[in-house]
PDB file of C-alpha atoms in Angstrom:
ATOM      1  CA  MET A   1      -0.004   0.035  -0.028  1.00 31.00           C
ATOM      2  CA  ARG A   2       3.057   2.286   0.162  1.00 37.00           C
ATOM      3  CA  GLY A   3       3.713   1.843  -3.520  1.00 36.00           C
ATOM      4  CA  ARG A   4       5.087  -1.647  -3.024  1.00 39.00           C
ATOM      5  CA  ASP A   5       2.986  -4.823  -3.341  1.00 48.00           C
ATOM      6  CA  GLN A   6       2.933  -7.080  -0.231  1.00 65.00           C
ATOM      7  CA  SER A   7       1.837 -10.449  -1.620  1.00 83.00           C
ATOM      8  CA  VAL A   8      -0.668 -12.440   0.432  1.00 93.00           C
ATOM      9  CA  ASP A   9      -0.754 -16.267   0.473  1.00 95.00           C
ATOM     10  CA  ILE A  10      -4.357 -16.486  -0.626  1.00 96.00           C
ATOM     11  CA  ALA A  11      -4.641 -20.280  -0.023  1.00 97.00           C
ATOM     12  CA  GLY A  12      -3.163 -19.907   3.459  1.00 97.00           C
ATOM     13  CA  PHE A  13      -5.417 -16.988   4.216  1.00 97.00           C
ATOM     14  CA  ASP A  14      -8.471 -18.882   3.060  1.00 97.00           C
ATOM     15  CA  ASP A  15      -7.503 -21.775   5.365  1.00 97.00           C
ATOM     16  CA  ALA A  16      -7.045 -19.438   8.293  1.00 97.00           C
ATOM     17  CA  TRP A  17     -10.412 -17.738   7.708  1.00 98.00           C
ATOM     18  CA  SER A  18     -12.212 -21.054   7.469  1.00 97.00           C
ATOM     19  CA  ARG A  19     -10.743 -22.266  10.722  1.00 97.00           C
ATOM     20  CA  ALA A  20     -11.464 -19.035  12.593  1.00 97.00           C
ATOM     21  CA  TRP A  21     -14.930 -18.365  11.203  1.00 97.00           C
ATOM     22  CA  PRO A  22     -16.468 -21.702   9.963  1.00 96.00           C
ATOM     23  CA  GLU A  23     -19.470 -21.188   7.734  1.00 90.00           C
ATOM     24  CA  GLY A  24     -18.963 -17.476   8.129  1.00 89.00           C
ATOM     25  CA  PRO A  25     -18.473 -15.495   4.915  1.00 93.00           C
ATOM     26  CA  PRO A  26     -16.495 -12.236   5.269  1.00 96.00           C
ATOM     27  CA  GLU A  27     -19.631 -10.072   5.603  1.00 96.00           C
ATOM     28  CA  ALA A  28     -20.623  -8.328   8.808  1.00 96.00           C
ATOM     29  CA  ARG A  29     -24.235  -9.212   8.958  1.00 94.00           C
ATOM     30  CA  ARG A  30     -23.572 -12.886   8.395  1.00 95.00           C
ATOM     31  CA  LEU A  31     -20.840 -12.829  11.059  1.00 97.00           C
ATOM     32  CA  ARG A  32     -23.132 -11.055  13.572  1.00 97.00           C
ATOM     33  CA  HIS A  33     -25.792 -13.883  12.996  1.00 96.00           C
ATOM     34  CA  ARG A  34     -23.250 -16.708  13.147  1.00 96.00           C
ATOM     35  CA  PHE A  35     -21.065 -15.444  15.965  1.00 97.00           C
ATOM     36  CA  PRO A  36     -23.145 -13.119  18.241  1.00 97.00           C
ATOM     37  CA  GLU A  37     -21.131 -14.187  21.279  1.00 97.00           C
ATOM     38  CA  ARG A  38     -17.936 -12.627  19.732  1.00 98.00           C
ATOM     39  CA  TRP A  39     -19.522  -9.389  18.404  1.00 98.00           C
ATOM     40  CA  VAL A  40     -19.440  -5.911  19.957  1.00 98.00           C
ATOM     41  CA  ARG A  41     -20.178  -2.526  18.285  1.00 98.00           C
ATOM     42  CA  PHE A  42     -18.510   0.778  18.893  1.00 98.00           C
ATOM     43  CA  HIS A  43     -19.277   4.293  17.680  1.00 98.00           C
ATOM     44  CA  THR A  44     -16.504   6.241  16.008  1.00 97.00           C
ATOM     45  CA  LEU A  45     -17.758   9.709  17.069  1.00 97.00           C
ATOM     46  CA  PRO A  46     -19.211  10.990  20.287  1.00 96.00           C
ATOM     47  CA  GLU A  47     -22.923  10.522  20.922  1.00 92.00           C
ATOM     48  CA  GLY A  48     -23.197   8.157  17.952  1.00 93.00           C
ATOM     49  CA  LYS A  49     -22.816  10.868  15.284  1.00 95.00           C
ATOM     50  CA  ARG A  50     -22.652   9.136  11.969  1.00 96.00           C
ATOM     51  CA  TYR A  51     -20.627  11.406   9.726  1.00 96.00           C
ATOM     52  CA  ALA A  52     -17.768  13.785  10.370  1.00 97.00           C
ATOM     53  CA  THR A  53     -18.225  17.400   9.558  1.00 96.00           C
ATOM     54  CA  SER A  54     -14.863  18.712  10.441  1.00 97.00           C
ATOM     55  CA  GLU A  55     -11.195  17.697  10.268  1.00 97.00           C
ATOM     56  CA  ALA A  56     -11.233  17.269  14.033  1.00 98.00           C
ATOM     57  CA  GLU A  57     -14.026  14.738  13.756  1.00 98.00           C
ATOM     58  CA  HIS A  58     -12.179  12.846  10.931  1.00 98.00           C
ATOM     59  CA  ALA A  59      -9.107  12.741  13.218  1.00 98.00           C
ATOM     60  CA  GLU A  60     -11.243  11.297  16.116  1.00 98.00           C
ATOM     61  CA  ILE A  61     -12.658   8.573  13.759  1.00 98.00           C
ATOM     62  CA  LEU A  62      -9.159   7.542  12.878  1.00 98.00           C
ATOM     63  CA  ARG A  63      -7.969   7.743  16.436  1.00 98.00           C
ATOM     64  CA  ARG A  64     -10.651   5.277  17.642  1.00 98.00           C
ATOM     65  CA  TYR A  65      -9.889   2.846  14.798  1.00 98.00           C
ATOM     66  CA  HIS A  66      -6.161   2.942  15.608  1.00 97.00           C
ATOM     67  CA  VAL A  67      -6.761   2.443  19.336  1.00 98.00           C
ATOM     68  CA  LEU A  68      -8.911  -0.625  18.715  1.00 98.00           C
ATOM     69  CA  LEU A  69      -6.498  -2.033  16.107  1.00 98.00           C
ATOM     70  CA  GLU A  70      -3.479  -1.439  18.273  1.00 97.00           C
ATOM     71  CA  ASP A  71      -5.187  -3.207  21.148  1.00 97.00           C
ATOM     72  CA  LEU A  72      -6.070  -6.219  18.960  1.00 97.00           C
ATOM     73  CA  LEU A  73      -2.593  -6.452  17.320  1.00 95.00           C
ATOM     74  CA  GLY A  74      -0.676  -6.192  20.511  1.00 89.00           C
ATOM     75  CA  ASP A  75       3.027  -6.292  19.841  1.00 60.00           C
ATOM     76  CA  VAL A  76       2.544  -7.067  16.095  1.00 54.00           C
ATOM     77  CA  ARG A  77       2.125  -3.634  14.511  1.00 47.00           C
ATOM     78  CA  GLY A  78       4.693  -3.539  11.651  1.00 45.00           C
ATOM     79  CA  GLY A  79       4.377  -4.455   8.079  1.00 44.00           C
ATOM     80  CA  ASP A  80       5.430  -8.100   8.549  1.00 49.00           C
ATOM     81  CA  GLY A  81       2.665 -10.163  10.078  1.00 48.00           C
ATOM     82  CA  GLY A  82       0.491  -7.119  10.627  1.00 85.00           C
ATOM     83  CA  LEU A  83      -2.886  -6.215   9.176  1.00 96.00           C
ATOM     84  CA  LEU A  84      -4.776  -7.709   6.184  1.00 97.00           C
ATOM     85  CA  ALA A  85      -7.410  -5.591   4.492  1.00 98.00           C
ATOM     86  CA  ILE A  86     -10.387  -7.163   2.732  1.00 98.00           C
ATOM     87  CA  THR A  87     -12.039  -4.879   0.172  1.00 98.00           C
ATOM     88  CA  CYS A  88     -14.936  -5.561  -2.138  1.00 97.00           C
ATOM     89  CA  SER A  89     -16.661  -5.071  -5.390  1.00 97.00           C
ATOM     90  CA  TRP A  90     -20.230  -6.141  -6.274  1.00 96.00           C
ATOM     91  CA  SER A  91     -22.047  -7.526  -9.293  1.00 96.00           C
ATOM     92  CA  ALA A  92     -25.033  -9.701 -10.326  1.00 93.00           C
ATOM     93  CA  THR A  93     -22.785 -12.531 -11.486  1.00 93.00           C
ATOM     94  CA  GLY A  94     -20.110 -14.716  -9.878  1.00 93.00           C
ATOM     95  CA  SER A  95     -17.371 -13.214 -12.063  1.00 96.00           C
ATOM     96  CA  PRO A  96     -15.082 -10.865 -10.071  1.00 96.00           C
ATOM     97  CA  THR A  97     -15.393  -7.211 -11.080  1.00 96.00           C
ATOM     98  CA  PRO A  98     -12.888  -4.306 -10.449  1.00 96.00           C
ATOM     99  CA  ARG A  99     -13.188  -2.404  -7.273  1.00 97.00           C
ATOM    100  CA  HIS A 100     -14.085   1.259  -7.230  1.00 95.00           C
ATOM    101  CA  SER A 101     -11.012   3.279  -8.265  1.00 96.00           C
ATOM    102  CA  THR A 102     -10.891   5.128  -4.988  1.00 95.00           C
ATOM    103  CA  VAL A 103     -10.728   1.869  -3.041  1.00 97.00           C
ATOM    104  CA  ALA A 104      -8.286   0.309  -5.453  1.00 97.00           C
ATOM    105  CA  ALA A 105      -5.946   3.190  -5.030  1.00 96.00           C
ATOM    106  CA  THR A 106      -5.675   2.509  -1.321  1.00 96.00           C
ATOM    107  CA  THR A 107      -4.966  -1.203  -1.807  1.00 96.00           C
ATOM    108  CA  PRO A 108      -3.240  -1.501  -5.227  1.00 94.00           C
ATOM    109  CA  GLY A 109      -1.698  -4.849  -4.457  1.00 93.00           C
ATOM    110  CA  ALA A 110      -4.957  -6.585  -3.545  1.00 96.00           C
ATOM    111  CA  ALA A 111      -5.591 -10.038  -4.925  1.00 96.00           C
ATOM    112  CA  HIS A 112      -9.002 -11.656  -5.485  1.00 97.00           C
ATOM    113  CA  TRP A 113      -9.762 -14.097  -2.678  1.00 97.00           C
ATOM    114  CA  ARG A 114     -13.335 -15.315  -2.976  1.00 97.00           C
ATOM    115  CA  SER A 115     -16.847 -14.382  -4.250  1.00 97.00           C
ATOM    116  CA  ASP A 116     -20.030 -14.944  -2.286  1.00 95.00           C
ATOM    117  CA  ASP A 117     -23.660 -14.708  -3.381  1.00 93.00           C
ATOM    118  CA  LEU A 118     -25.297 -12.838  -0.454  1.00 90.00           C
ATOM    119  CA  ALA A 119     -28.779 -12.606  -1.925  1.00 84.00           C
ATOM    120  CA  THR A 120     -31.507 -13.401   0.553  1.00 80.00           C
ATOM    121  CA  GLU A 121     -34.446 -13.972  -1.815  1.00 78.00           C
ATOM    122  CA  PRO A 122     -34.941 -16.785  -4.286  1.00 83.00           C
ATOM    123  CA  GLY A 123     -34.258 -15.829  -7.910  1.00 78.00           C
ATOM    124  CA  PHE A 124     -31.984 -12.939  -7.050  1.00 85.00           C
ATOM    125  CA  HIS A 125     -28.225 -12.709  -6.979  1.00 91.00           C
ATOM    126  CA  ALA A 126     -25.971 -10.273  -5.166  1.00 92.00           C
ATOM    127  CA  TRP A 127     -22.380 -11.241  -5.572  1.00 96.00           C
ATOM    128  CA  GLN A 128     -19.755  -9.665  -3.285  1.00 96.00           C
ATOM    129  CA  HIS A 129     -16.185 -10.111  -4.493  1.00 97.00           C
ATOM    130  CA  HIS A 130     -13.514 -10.039  -1.806  1.00 98.00           C
ATOM    131  CA  TYR A 131      -9.951  -8.929  -2.372  1.00 98.00           C
ATOM    132  CA  VAL A 132      -7.117  -9.169   0.120  1.00 98.00           C
ATOM    133  CA  SER A 133      -4.028  -7.056   0.641  1.00 97.00           C
ATOM    134  CA  ALA A 134      -1.390  -6.574   3.398  1.00 96.00           C
ATOM    135  CA  THR A 135      -1.070  -3.258   5.237  1.00 95.00           C
ATOM    136  CA  ASP A 136      -0.008  -1.953   8.583  1.00 94.00           C
ATOM    137  CA  LEU A 137      -1.000   0.747  11.064  1.00 95.00           C
ATOM    138  CA  HIS A 138       1.671   3.129   9.908  1.00 93.00           C
ATOM    139  CA  ASP A 139       0.519   3.091   6.262  1.00 94.00           C
ATOM    140  CA  PRO A 140      -1.143   6.396   5.196  1.00 95.00           C
ATOM    141  CA  ALA A 141      -3.145   4.362   2.662  1.00 96.00           C
ATOM    142  CA  LEU A 142      -4.907   2.563   5.499  1.00 97.00           C
ATOM    143  CA  ASP A 143      -6.133   5.851   6.874  1.00 98.00           C
ATOM    144  CA  ARG A 144      -7.381   6.783   3.347  1.00 97.00           C
ATOM    145  CA  LEU A 145      -9.247   3.475   3.178  1.00 98.00           C
ATOM    146  CA  LEU A 146     -10.844   4.024   6.628  1.00 98.00           C
ATOM    147  CA  LEU A 147     -11.895   7.537   5.693  1.00 98.00           C
ATOM    148  CA  CYS A 148     -13.484   6.230   2.457  1.00 97.00           C
ATOM    149  CA  VAL A 149     -15.552   3.971   4.768  1.00 98.00           C
ATOM    150  CA  ALA A 150     -16.260   6.813   7.182  1.00 97.00           C
ATOM    151  CA  ASP A 151     -17.507   9.054   4.393  1.00 97.00           C
ATOM    152  CA  ASP A 152     -19.789   6.280   2.919  1.00 96.00           C
ATOM    153  CA  MET A 153     -17.666   5.866  -0.274  1.00 95.00           C
ATOM    154  CA  THR A 154     -17.351   2.156   0.156  1.00 96.00           C
ATOM    155  CA  ASP A 155     -18.604  -0.803   2.277  1.00 95.00           C
ATOM    156  CA  GLY A 156     -17.709  -4.375   3.066  1.00 96.00           C
ATOM    157  CA  VAL A 157     -14.227  -3.629   4.398  1.00 98.00           C
ATOM    158  CA  ILE A 158     -12.823  -6.017   6.950  1.00 98.00           C
ATOM    159  CA  LEU A 159      -9.500  -5.793   8.713  1.00 98.00           C
ATOM    160  CA  THR A 160      -7.910  -8.875  10.274  1.00 98.00           C
ATOM    161  CA  GLU A 161      -4.591 -10.526  10.875  1.00 97.00           C
ATOM    162  CA  ALA A 162      -2.796 -13.589   9.478  1.00 95.00           C
ATOM    163  CA  ALA A 163      -4.514 -16.127  11.680  1.00 96.00           C
ATOM    164  CA  CYS A 164      -7.923 -14.345  11.350  1.00 97.00           C
ATOM    165  CA  ALA A 165      -8.422 -14.651  15.096  1.00 97.00           C
ATOM    166  CA  TRP A 166     -10.435 -11.472  15.052  1.00 98.00           C
ATOM    167  CA  ALA A 167     -12.155  -9.298  12.487  1.00 98.00           C
ATOM    168  CA  VAL A 168     -12.916  -5.564  12.377  1.00 98.00           C
ATOM    169  CA  HIS A 169     -15.669  -4.197  10.083  1.00 98.00           C
ATOM    170  CA  PRO A 170     -15.581  -0.407   9.847  1.00 98.00           C
ATOM    171  CA  TYR A 171     -18.749   1.288   8.655  1.00 97.00           C
ATOM    172  CA  ASP A 172     -20.009   4.845   8.384  1.00 96.00           C
ATOM    173  CA  GLY A 173     -20.574   5.700  12.006  1.00 96.00           C
ATOM    174  CA  GLY A 174     -18.875   2.903  13.866  1.00 97.00           C
ATOM    175  CA  VAL A 175     -17.205  -0.460  13.828  1.00 98.00           C
ATOM    176  CA  ASP A 176     -18.393  -4.041  14.284  1.00 98.00           C
ATOM    177  CA  LEU A 177     -15.619  -5.940  16.087  1.00 98.00           C
ATOM    178  CA  PHE A 178     -15.556  -9.740  16.170  1.00 98.00           C
ATOM    179  CA  ALA A 179     -13.154 -10.808  18.928  1.00 98.00           C
ATOM    180  CA  GLU A 180     -11.181 -14.026  19.312  1.00 97.00           C
ATOM    181  CA  SER A 181     -13.557 -15.187  22.130  1.00 97.00           C
ATOM    182  CA  THR A 182     -16.424 -14.046  24.328  1.00 98.00           C
ATOM    183  CA  LYS A 183     -13.890 -13.291  27.087  1.00 97.00           C
ATOM    184  CA  VAL A 184     -11.918 -10.942  24.868  1.00 97.00           C
ATOM    185  CA  ARG A 185     -15.167  -9.414  23.491  1.00 98.00           C
ATOM    186  CA  ASP A 186     -16.174  -8.572  27.081  1.00 98.00           C
ATOM    187  CA  GLN A 187     -12.803  -7.191  27.984  1.00 97.00           C
ATOM    188  CA  LEU A 188     -12.938  -4.849  24.920  1.00 98.00           C
ATOM    189  CA  ALA A 189     -16.516  -3.789  25.730  1.00 97.00           C
ATOM    190  CA  SER A 190     -15.477  -2.926  29.228  1.00 97.00           C
ATOM    191  CA  ARG A 191     -12.279  -1.090  28.197  1.00 97.00           C
ATOM    192  CA  TYR A 192     -14.099   1.057  25.573  1.00 98.00           C
ATOM    193  CA  ALA A 193     -17.569   1.253  27.179  1.00 97.00           C
ATOM    194  CA  ALA A 194     -17.815   4.981  26.492  1.00 97.00           C
ATOM    195  CA  TRP A 195     -17.790   4.204  22.700  1.00 98.00           C
ATOM    196  CA  MET A 196     -20.563   1.691  22.800  1.00 97.00           C
ATOM    197  CA  PRO A 197     -24.215   2.271  21.677  1.00 93.00           C
ATOM    198  CA  SER A 198     -26.775   2.796  24.403  1.00 85.00           C
ATOM    199  CA  THR A 199     -29.099  -0.040  23.205  1.00 75.00           C
ATOM    200  CA  PRO A 200     -28.657  -3.662  24.008  1.00 56.00           C
ATOM    201  CA  GLN A 201     -28.862  -4.527  20.331  1.00 58.00           C
ATOM    202  CA  GLY A 202     -25.686  -2.437  19.672  1.00 56.00           C
ATOM    203  CA  THR A 203     -27.460  -0.142  17.251  1.00 51.00           C
TER     204      THR A 203
END
């Protein structure tokens, strides 16, 4: 993402995802349904404000993302063994389509991983094509990707690490975090309780 491609072992990544999230496609709604005991939601702006209207609010959004990701990564924060970014394109068929140019510019080395038909009604198709690339917390392109999400320019982004022990889904207004275990989920919820929604459903 810094002008140099960091190749991802797609087969290895696929194995890791399947072990960590069995029968769980990389899509937040499906993960919430399949693994509710590992899910917690945080807001990215005070009082649940959805969109930033100032540079200070954009900075706060990035700060909260970085705090959560640093917590999850622990001592692994560099380019080697750090973050993996999943980005998406969509179509009515199973053939992968190019991602939006703005998203592709933040993850130029991304490789196609898998495509999932996420349609919920018979006779309809809604394919989501997932691409994977390596990044790290110090990469400016990661912040550009996160701001694309925050400003509702893209969706379907998931951040994880090599073993896929956890998954972070940023969206416009917040983040769905899927922890390694219920215990870790509860620890995160306690640590960042001030950022959580006020409703039990996490909305």
